XYZ file of C-alpha atoms in Angstrom:
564
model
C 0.000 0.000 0.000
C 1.344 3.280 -0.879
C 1.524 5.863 1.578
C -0.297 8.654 2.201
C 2.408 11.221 0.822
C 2.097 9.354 -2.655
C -0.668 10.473 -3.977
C -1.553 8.030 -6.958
C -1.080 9.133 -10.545
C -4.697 9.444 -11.336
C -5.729 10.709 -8.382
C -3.328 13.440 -8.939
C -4.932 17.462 -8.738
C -5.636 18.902 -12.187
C -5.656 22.186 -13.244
C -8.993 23.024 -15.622
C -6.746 22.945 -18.999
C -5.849 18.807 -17.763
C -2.470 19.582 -16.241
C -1.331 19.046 -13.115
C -1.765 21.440 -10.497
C 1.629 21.840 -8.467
C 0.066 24.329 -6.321
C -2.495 21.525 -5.128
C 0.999 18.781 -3.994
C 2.475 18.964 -0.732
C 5.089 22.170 -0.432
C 8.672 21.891 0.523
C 9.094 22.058 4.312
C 11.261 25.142 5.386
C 12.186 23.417 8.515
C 13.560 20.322 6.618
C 16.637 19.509 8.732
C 19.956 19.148 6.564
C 19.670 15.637 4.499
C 20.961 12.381 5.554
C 21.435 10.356 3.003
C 21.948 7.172 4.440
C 17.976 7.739 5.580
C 14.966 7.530 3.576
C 14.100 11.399 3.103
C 10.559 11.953 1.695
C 10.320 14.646 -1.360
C 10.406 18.516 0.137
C 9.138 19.806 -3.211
C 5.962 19.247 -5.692
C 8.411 17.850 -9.060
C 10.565 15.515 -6.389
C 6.638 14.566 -5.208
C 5.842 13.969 -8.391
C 8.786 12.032 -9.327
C 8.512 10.137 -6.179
C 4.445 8.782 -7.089
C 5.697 8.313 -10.519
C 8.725 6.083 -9.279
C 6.716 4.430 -6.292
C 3.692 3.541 -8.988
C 5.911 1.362 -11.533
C 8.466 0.520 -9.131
C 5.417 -1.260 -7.292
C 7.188 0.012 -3.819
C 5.578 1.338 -0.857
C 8.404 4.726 -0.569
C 10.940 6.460 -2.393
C 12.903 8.320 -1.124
C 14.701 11.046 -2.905
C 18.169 9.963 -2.918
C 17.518 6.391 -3.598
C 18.996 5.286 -6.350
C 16.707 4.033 -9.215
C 18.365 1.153 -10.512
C 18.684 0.165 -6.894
C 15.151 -0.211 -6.478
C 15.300 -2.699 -8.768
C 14.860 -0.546 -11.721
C 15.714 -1.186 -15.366
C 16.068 0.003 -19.297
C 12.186 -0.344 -19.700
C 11.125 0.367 -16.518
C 12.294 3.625 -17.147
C 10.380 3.893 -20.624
C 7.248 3.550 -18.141
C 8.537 6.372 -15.470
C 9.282 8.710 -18.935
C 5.687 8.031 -20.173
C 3.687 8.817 -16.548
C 6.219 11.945 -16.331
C 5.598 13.599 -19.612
C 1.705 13.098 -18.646
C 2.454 14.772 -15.446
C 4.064 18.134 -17.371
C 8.145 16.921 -16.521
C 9.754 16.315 -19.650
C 11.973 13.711 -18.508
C 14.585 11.292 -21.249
C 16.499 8.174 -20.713
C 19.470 10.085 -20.995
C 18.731 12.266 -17.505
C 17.429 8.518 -15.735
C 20.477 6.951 -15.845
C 22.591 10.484 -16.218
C 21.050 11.431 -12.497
C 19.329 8.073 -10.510
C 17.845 9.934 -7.640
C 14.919 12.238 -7.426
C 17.144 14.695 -5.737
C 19.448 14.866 -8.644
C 16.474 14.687 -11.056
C 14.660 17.343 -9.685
C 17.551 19.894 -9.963
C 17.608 19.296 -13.787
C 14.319 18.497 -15.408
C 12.219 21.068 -17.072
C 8.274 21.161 -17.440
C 7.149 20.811 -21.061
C 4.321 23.015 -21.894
C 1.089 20.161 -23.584
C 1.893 21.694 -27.309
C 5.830 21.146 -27.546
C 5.970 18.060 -27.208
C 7.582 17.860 -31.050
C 7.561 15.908 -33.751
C 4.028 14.942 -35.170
C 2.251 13.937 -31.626
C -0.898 15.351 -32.495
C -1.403 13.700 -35.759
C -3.137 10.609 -37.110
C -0.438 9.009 -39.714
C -1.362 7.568 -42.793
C 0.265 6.714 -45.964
C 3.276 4.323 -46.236
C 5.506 3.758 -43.646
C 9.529 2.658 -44.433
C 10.074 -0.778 -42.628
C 11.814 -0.755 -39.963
C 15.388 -2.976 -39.088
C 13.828 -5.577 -37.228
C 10.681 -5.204 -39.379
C 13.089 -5.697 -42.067
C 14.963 -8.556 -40.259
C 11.559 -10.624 -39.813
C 10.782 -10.334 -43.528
C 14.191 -12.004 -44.333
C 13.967 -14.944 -41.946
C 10.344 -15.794 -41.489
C 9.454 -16.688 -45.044
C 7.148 -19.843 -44.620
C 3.989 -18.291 -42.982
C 4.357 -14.578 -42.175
C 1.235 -14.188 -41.006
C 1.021 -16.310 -38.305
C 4.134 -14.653 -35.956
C 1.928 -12.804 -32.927
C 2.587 -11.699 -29.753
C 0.026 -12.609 -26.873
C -1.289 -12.190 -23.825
C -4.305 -14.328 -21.560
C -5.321 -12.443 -18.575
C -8.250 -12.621 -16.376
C -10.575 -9.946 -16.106
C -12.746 -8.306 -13.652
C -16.027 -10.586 -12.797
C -17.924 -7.582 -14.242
C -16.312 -6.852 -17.335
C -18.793 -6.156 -20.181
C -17.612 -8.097 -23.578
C -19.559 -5.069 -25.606
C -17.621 -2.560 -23.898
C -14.621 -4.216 -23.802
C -14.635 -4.239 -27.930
C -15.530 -1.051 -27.873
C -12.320 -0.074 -25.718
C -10.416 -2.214 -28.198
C -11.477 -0.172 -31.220
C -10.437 2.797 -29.740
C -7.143 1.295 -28.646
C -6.544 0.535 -32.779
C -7.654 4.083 -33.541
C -5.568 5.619 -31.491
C -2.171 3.699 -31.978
C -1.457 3.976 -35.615
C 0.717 0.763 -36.168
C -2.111 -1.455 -35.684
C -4.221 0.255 -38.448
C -0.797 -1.235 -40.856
C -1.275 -3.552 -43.566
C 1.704 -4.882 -46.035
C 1.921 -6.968 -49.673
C 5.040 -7.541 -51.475
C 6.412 -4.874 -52.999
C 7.460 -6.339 -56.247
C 11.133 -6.567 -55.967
C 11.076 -9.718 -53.328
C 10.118 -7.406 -50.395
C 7.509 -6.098 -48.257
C 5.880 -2.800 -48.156
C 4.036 -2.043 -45.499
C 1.188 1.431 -45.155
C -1.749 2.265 -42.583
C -5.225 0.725 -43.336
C -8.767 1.645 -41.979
C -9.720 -0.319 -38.920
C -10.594 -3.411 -39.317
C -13.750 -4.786 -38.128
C -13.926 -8.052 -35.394
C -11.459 -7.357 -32.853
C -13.320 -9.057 -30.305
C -15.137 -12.218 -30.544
C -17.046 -14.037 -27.124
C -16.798 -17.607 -26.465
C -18.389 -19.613 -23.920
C -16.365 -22.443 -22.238
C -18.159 -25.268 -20.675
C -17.386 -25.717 -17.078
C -16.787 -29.358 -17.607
C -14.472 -30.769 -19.800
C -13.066 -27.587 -20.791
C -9.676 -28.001 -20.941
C -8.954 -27.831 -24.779
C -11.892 -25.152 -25.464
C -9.620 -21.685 -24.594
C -6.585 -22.973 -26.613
C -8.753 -23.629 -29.595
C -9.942 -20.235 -29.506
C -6.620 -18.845 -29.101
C -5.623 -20.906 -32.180
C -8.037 -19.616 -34.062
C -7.107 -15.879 -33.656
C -3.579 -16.890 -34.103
C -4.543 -18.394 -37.272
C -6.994 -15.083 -37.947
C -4.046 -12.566 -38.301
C -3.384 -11.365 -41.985
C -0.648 -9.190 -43.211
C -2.663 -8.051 -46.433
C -6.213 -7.473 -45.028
C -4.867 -5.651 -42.106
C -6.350 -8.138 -38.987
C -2.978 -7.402 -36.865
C -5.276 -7.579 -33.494
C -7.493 -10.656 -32.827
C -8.646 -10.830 -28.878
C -11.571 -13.361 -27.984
C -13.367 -12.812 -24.512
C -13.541 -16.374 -22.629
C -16.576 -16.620 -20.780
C -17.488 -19.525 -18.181
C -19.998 -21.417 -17.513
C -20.751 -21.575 -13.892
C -19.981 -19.330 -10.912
C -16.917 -18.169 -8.946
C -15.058 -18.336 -12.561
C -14.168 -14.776 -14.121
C -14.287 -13.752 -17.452
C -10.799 -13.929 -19.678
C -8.928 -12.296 -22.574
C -6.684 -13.731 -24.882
C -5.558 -10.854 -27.203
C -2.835 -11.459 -30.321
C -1.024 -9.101 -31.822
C 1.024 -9.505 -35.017
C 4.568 -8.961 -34.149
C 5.135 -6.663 -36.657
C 3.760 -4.080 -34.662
C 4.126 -4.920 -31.386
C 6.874 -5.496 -28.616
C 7.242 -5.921 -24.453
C 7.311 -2.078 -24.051
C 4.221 -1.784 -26.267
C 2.397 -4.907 -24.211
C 2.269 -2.839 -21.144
C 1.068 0.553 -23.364
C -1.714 -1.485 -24.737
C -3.066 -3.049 -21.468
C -2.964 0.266 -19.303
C -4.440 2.028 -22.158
C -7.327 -0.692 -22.680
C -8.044 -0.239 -18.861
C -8.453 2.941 -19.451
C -10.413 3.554 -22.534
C -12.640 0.386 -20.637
C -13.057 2.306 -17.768
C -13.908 5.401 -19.053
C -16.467 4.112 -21.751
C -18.501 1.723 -18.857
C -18.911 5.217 -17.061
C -20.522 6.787 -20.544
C -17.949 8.810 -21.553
C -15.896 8.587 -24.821
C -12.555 6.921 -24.855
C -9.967 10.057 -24.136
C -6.199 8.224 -24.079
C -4.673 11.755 -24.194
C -2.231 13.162 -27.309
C -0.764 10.860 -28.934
C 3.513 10.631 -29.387
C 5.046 10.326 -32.370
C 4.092 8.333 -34.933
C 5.720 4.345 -36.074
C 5.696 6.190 -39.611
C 7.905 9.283 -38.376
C 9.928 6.733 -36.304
C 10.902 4.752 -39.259
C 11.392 7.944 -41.576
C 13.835 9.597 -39.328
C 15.895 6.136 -38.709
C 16.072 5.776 -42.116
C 17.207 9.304 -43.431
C 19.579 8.921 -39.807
C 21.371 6.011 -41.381
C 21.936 7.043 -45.377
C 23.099 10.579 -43.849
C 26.095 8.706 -43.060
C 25.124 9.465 -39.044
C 25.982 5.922 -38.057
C 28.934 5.148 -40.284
C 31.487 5.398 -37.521
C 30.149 2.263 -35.786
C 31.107 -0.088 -38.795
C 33.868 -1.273 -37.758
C 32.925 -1.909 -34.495
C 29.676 -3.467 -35.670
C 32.229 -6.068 -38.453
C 34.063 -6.428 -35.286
C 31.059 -7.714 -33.320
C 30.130 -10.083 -36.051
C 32.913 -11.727 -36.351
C 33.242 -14.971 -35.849
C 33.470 -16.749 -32.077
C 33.501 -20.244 -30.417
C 30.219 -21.909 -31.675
C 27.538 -23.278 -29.922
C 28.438 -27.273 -29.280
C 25.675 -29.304 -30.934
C 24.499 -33.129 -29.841
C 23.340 -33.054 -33.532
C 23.519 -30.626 -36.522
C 20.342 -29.613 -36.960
C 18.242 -26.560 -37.725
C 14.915 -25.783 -35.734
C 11.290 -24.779 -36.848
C 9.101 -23.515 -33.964
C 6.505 -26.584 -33.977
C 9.686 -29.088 -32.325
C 10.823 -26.216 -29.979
C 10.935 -27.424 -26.672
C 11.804 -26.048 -23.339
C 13.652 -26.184 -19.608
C 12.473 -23.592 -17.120
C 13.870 -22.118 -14.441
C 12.185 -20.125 -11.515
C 14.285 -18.288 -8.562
C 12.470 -17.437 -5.503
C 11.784 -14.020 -4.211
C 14.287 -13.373 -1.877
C 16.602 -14.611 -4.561
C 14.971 -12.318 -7.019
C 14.969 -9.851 -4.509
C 18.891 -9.693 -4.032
C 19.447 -9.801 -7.761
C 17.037 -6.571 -8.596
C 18.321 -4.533 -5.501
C 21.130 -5.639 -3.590
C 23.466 -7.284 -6.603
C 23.196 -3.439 -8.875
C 24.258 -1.697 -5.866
C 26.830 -4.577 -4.704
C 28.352 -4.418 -7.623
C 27.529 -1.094 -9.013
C 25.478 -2.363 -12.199
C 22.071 -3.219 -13.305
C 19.635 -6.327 -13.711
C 21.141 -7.000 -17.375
C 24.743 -6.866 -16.386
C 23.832 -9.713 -13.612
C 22.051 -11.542 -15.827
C 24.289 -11.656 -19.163
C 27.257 -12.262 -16.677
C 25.908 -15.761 -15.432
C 25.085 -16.411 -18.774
C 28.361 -15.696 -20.266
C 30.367 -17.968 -17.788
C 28.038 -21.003 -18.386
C 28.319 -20.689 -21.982
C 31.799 -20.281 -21.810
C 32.462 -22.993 -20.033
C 30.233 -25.318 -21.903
C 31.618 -23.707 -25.294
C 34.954 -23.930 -24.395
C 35.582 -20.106 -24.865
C 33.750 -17.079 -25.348
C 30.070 -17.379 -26.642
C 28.435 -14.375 -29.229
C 25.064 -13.724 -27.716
C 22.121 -12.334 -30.022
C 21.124 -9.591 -27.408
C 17.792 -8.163 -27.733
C 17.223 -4.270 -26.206
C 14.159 -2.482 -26.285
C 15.429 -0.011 -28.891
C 13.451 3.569 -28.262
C 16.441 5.318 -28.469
C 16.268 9.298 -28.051
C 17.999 9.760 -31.299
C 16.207 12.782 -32.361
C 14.681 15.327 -30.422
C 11.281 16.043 -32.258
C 10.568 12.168 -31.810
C 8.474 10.911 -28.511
C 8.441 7.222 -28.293
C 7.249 7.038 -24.661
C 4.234 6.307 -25.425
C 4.124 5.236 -29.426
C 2.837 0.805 -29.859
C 5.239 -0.733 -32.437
C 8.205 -2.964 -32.818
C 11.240 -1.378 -31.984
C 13.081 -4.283 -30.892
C 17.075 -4.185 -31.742
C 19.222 -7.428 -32.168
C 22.720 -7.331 -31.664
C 25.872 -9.620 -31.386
C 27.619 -9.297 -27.625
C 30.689 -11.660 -27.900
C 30.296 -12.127 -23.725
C 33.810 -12.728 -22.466
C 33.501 -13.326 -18.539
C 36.828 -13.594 -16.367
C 36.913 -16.837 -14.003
C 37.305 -15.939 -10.179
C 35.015 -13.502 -7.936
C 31.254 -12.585 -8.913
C 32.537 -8.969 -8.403
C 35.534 -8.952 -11.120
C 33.470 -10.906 -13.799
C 30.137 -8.756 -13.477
C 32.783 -5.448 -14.102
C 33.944 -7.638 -17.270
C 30.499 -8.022 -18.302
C 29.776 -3.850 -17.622
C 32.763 -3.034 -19.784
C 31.514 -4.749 -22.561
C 28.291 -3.990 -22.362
C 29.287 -0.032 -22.042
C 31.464 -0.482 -25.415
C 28.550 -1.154 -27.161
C 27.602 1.905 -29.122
C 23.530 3.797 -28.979
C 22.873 0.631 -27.015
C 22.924 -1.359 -30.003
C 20.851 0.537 -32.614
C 23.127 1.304 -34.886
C 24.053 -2.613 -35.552
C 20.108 -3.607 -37.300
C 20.088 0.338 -38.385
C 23.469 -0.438 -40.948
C 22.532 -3.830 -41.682
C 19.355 -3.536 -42.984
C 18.533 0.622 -43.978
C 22.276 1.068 -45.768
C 21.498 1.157 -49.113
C 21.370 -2.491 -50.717
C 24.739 -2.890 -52.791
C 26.721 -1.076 -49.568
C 29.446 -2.279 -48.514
C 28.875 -1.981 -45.115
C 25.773 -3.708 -45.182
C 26.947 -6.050 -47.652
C 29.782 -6.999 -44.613
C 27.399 -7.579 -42.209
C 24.880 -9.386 -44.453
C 27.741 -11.974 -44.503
C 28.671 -12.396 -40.789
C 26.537 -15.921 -39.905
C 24.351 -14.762 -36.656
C 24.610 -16.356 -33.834
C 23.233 -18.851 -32.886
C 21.624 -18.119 -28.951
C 19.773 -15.323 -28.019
C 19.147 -13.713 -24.820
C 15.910 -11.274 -23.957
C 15.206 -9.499 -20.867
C 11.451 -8.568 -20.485
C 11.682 -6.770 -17.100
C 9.317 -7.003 -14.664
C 5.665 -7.858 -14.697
C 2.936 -6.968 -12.205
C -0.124 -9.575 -12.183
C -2.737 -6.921 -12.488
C -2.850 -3.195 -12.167
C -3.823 -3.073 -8.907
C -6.760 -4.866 -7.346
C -9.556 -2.847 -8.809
C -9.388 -2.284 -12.225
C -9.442 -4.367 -15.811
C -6.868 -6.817 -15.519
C -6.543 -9.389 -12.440
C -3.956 -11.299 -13.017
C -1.486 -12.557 -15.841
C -2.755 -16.442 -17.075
C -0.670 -19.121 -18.606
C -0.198 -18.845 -22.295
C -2.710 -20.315 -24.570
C -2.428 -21.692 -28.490
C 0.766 -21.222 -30.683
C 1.875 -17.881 -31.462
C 4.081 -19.000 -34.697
C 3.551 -21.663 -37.378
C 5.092 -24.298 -37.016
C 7.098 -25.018 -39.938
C 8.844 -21.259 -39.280
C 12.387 -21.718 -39.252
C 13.654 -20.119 -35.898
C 16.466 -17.548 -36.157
C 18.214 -19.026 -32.893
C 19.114 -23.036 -31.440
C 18.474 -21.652 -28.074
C 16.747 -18.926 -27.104
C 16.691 -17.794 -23.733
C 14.203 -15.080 -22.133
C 14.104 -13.619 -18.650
C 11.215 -12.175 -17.048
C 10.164 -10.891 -13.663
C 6.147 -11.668 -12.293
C 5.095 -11.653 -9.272
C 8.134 -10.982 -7.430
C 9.813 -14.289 -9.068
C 12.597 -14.414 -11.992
C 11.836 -16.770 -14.194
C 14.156 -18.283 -17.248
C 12.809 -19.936 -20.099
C 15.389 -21.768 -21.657
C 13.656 -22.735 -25.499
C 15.736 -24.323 -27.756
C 15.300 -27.743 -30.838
C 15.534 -31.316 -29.269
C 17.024 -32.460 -32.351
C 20.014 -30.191 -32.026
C 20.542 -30.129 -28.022
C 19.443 -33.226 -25.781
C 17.125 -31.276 -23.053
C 19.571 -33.222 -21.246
C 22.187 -30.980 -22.193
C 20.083 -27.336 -21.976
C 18.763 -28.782 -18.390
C 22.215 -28.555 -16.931
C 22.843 -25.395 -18.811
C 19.356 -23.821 -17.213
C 20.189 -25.108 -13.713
C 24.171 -24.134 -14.266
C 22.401 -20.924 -15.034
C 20.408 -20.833 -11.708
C 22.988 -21.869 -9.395
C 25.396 -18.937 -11.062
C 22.746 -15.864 -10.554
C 22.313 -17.770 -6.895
C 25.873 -17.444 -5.919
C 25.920 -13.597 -7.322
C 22.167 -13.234 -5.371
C 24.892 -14.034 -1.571
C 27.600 -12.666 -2.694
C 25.649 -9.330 -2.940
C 24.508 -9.861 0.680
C 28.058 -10.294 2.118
């Protein structure tokens, strides 16, 4: 339960014109005695209150005080995408650069300025339409995933409130596709072996109702879910298929499984599109029209931007760090050569309990003076290595909303923005301490975060020998994703209740995977949990077993050492 002093973001005072009324927040305390920083201190001043209910809210933490440290708290890269989006809608025009630049609310409070609601920049206000350039990753999925395009979603199955209306629910779904242009897009081949991809009209059917029997019922919701899967279609523009699961009987609420093409959506953009369904939900059940606020810059100026960026010449200087990167490392050892499609993918989980989780989010970053990623790509790095013999190249996957420009506003924009890199993850033996500060330097080399390395290989233009280099370099063949943390529900009282097991197949199966192994991290519920998902016929689960539990024991041993 937050406190008192926190007053929650939508309960926050308003000023007639929809700001936020500063004179209305608690006032800084003349007789604040000098501040101890070794004590929680509360904020003393309306933007380090605001900061502080911004930080508490997606932090999920009862306090903040203002010279705790954000990554600390158990913050991270996409955390902060959500403390950048509530900011801006509180009037502080807050970047990534000033989060990690300054990582208290003291320190953050000294520098950041209060935007005015019209400059904002860019083309917030505006509904896009017209085509849209593709994107690098866009651009990277067209290349690989050449079987069955259409069927390559993103999903989520969450139970709802025992209330929830199915009518108004597709209602707040249409609004959510009206308001976030890259779910209007539609693509066909563009005649010279490519896509092209432009915005569409909304598409009718976003939500369809089925009842589940309350006996017997097992197979029922991942039918349904396969059939929205199977729904999505690049050329008619059906990019969102959700289907309300209703049950028989009582005591049993109401679910939604909702797919999204990948094309157009990521992790960041998951937890846009559920707060903003909650929202537009809530507002239309009270009779009032869906009002999600101005929108940020469109996928379309995104895209246009990168592009122009990259044939400028702006990222040339990162080539030869980027053929560097790409070149080639100790393999991954194979039980049998073999490729992989996603219907034989198979996989070893891993979950850590929450004081273990606890220690790696807040006691290992300030141990060791890092963050969440370091910790995690450190333990990874010394059980490949010593499985591989050597150093391992990792596909690393980042959020990629980059503040390249500064007329663009991602903080709040749904899309795919993903970037995939190559990390060659060289990790010292000996203490936790020296091989995490390994791991940092490496990580630190990597230039924009990792943008640049999709942004040359796949916007240069085609017969460039830049792009041609990196065309060559064979990926690798593991990847590694960090999702962050997920709360269950938003809160008690609202839409969503809690996050469900996943339901159908969100790829066909005959797609060729990129990766051998793929592993993904993720934080719910106060738990880490690994997903280790890789192709029986080219690793024994044997063999990834003792890598996922190798894995475990590793972030365990950094999880004490961080308490000592």
């Amino acid at each position: 339960m937050i406190p008192a002093l926190y007053i929650p973001l939508d309960r926050l005072p308003l000023t007639p014109s929809g700001k936020v009324d500063r004179r209305a927040l608690p006032q800084p305390d003349t007789q604040t005695e000098p501040t101890n920083t070794t004590e929680h201190t509360p904020p003393r001043t309306p933007t380090e209150h605001l900061l502080a209910t911004t930080w508490a809210t997606v932090l999920g933490t009862e306090e903040v005080g203002i010279h705790d440290n954000f990554f600390d708290l158990g913050g991270d890269s996409i955390l902060s995408i959500q403390v950048i989006s509530h900011a801006r809608r509180a009037g502080l025009q807050l970047t990534s650069k000033l989060m990690f630049t300054h990582q208290t609310i003291a320190e953050l409070a000294s520098v950041v300025r209060h935007a005015e609601p019209e400059t904002t920049g860019g083309d917030v206000a505006e509904a896009a339409a017209g085509s849209v350039e593709l994107t690098p990753v866009q651009r990277w999925f067209f290349d690989g995933h050449t079987t069955d395009p259409d069927r390559y979603a993103m999903s989520v199955h969450v139970a709802l409130a025992p209330d929830t209306d199915p009518a108004v629910l597709a209602r707040a779904l249409e609004a959510i596709v009206d308001h976030h242009d890259a779910l209007r897009m539609r693509y066909a081949p563009d005649g010279e072996g490519g896509w092209a991809q432009e915005y569409g009209e909304r598409p009718d059917g976003l939500l369809t109702v089925r009842d589940i029997p309350a006996d017997g019922a097992e197979a029922a919701p991942h039918d349904a879910a396969d059939e929205a899967q199977r729904a999505l279609d690049l050329r008619g523009g059906a990019l969102v298929k959700g289907v309300f699961l209703r049950t028989a009987g009582a005591g049993t609420p109401p679910r939604l499984f909702l797919a999204v093409h990948h094309l157009v959506m990521d992790g960041v953009s998951w937890r846009i599109l559920l707060e903003d369904l909650a929202t537009a939900y809530a507002q239309l059940a009270e009779g009032r029209p869906a009002d999600l606020g101005a929108r940020t810059s469109s996928y379309q100026h995104w895209a246009r931007r990168l592009t122009d960026h990259v044939r400028s010449g702006a990222l040339d200087h990162e080539t030869g760090y980027w053929r560097k990167a790409s070149a080639g490392a100790v393999d991954l050892p194979c039980d049998e050569p073999a490729s992989s499609t996603y219907g034989e993918v198979a996989a070893e989980s891993v979950v850590l309990d929450r004081e273990t989780t606890e220690a790696l989010l807040h006691r290992a970053p300030a141990a060791f003076r890092t963050q969440i990623n370091d910790v995690l790509l450190g333990a990874l790095g010394r059980v490949l290595n010593t499985w591989a013999g050597g150093p391992v190249t990792v596909a690393l996957e980042g959020h990629g909303r980059e503040e390249l420009f500064d007329d663009v506003d991602l903080s709040r924009t749904v899309g795919w923005f993903t970037t995939i890199y190559p990390v060659t993850l060289v990790v010292p033996d000996g203490p936790w301490g020296t091989a995490l500060k390994a791991v940092r330097k490496t990580l630190r080399k990597v230039p924009g975060r990792g943008i640049g390395y999709g942004a040359l290989r796949y916007l240069r233009e085609p017969d460039h020998p830049d792009r041609v280099a990196l065309a060559a370099a064979p990926p690798p063949r593991i990847s590694f994703n960090y999702l962050g943390q997920w709360d269950s529900a938003d809160g008690g009282g609202g839409l969503v209740r809690d996050r469900l097991d996943a339901l159908g197949a969100d790829q066909a199966p005959g797609e060729s995977r990129p990766h051998l192994i793929d592993v993904v991290a993720a934080v719910s519920d106060g738990e880490l949990r690994i997903e280790w998902m890789h192709a029986p016929s080219a690793h024994a689960p044997s063999t990834v077993r003792r890598l996922a539990d190798d894995f475990a024991t590793a972030l365990r041993q950094i999880a004490a050492a961080a308490g000592n």
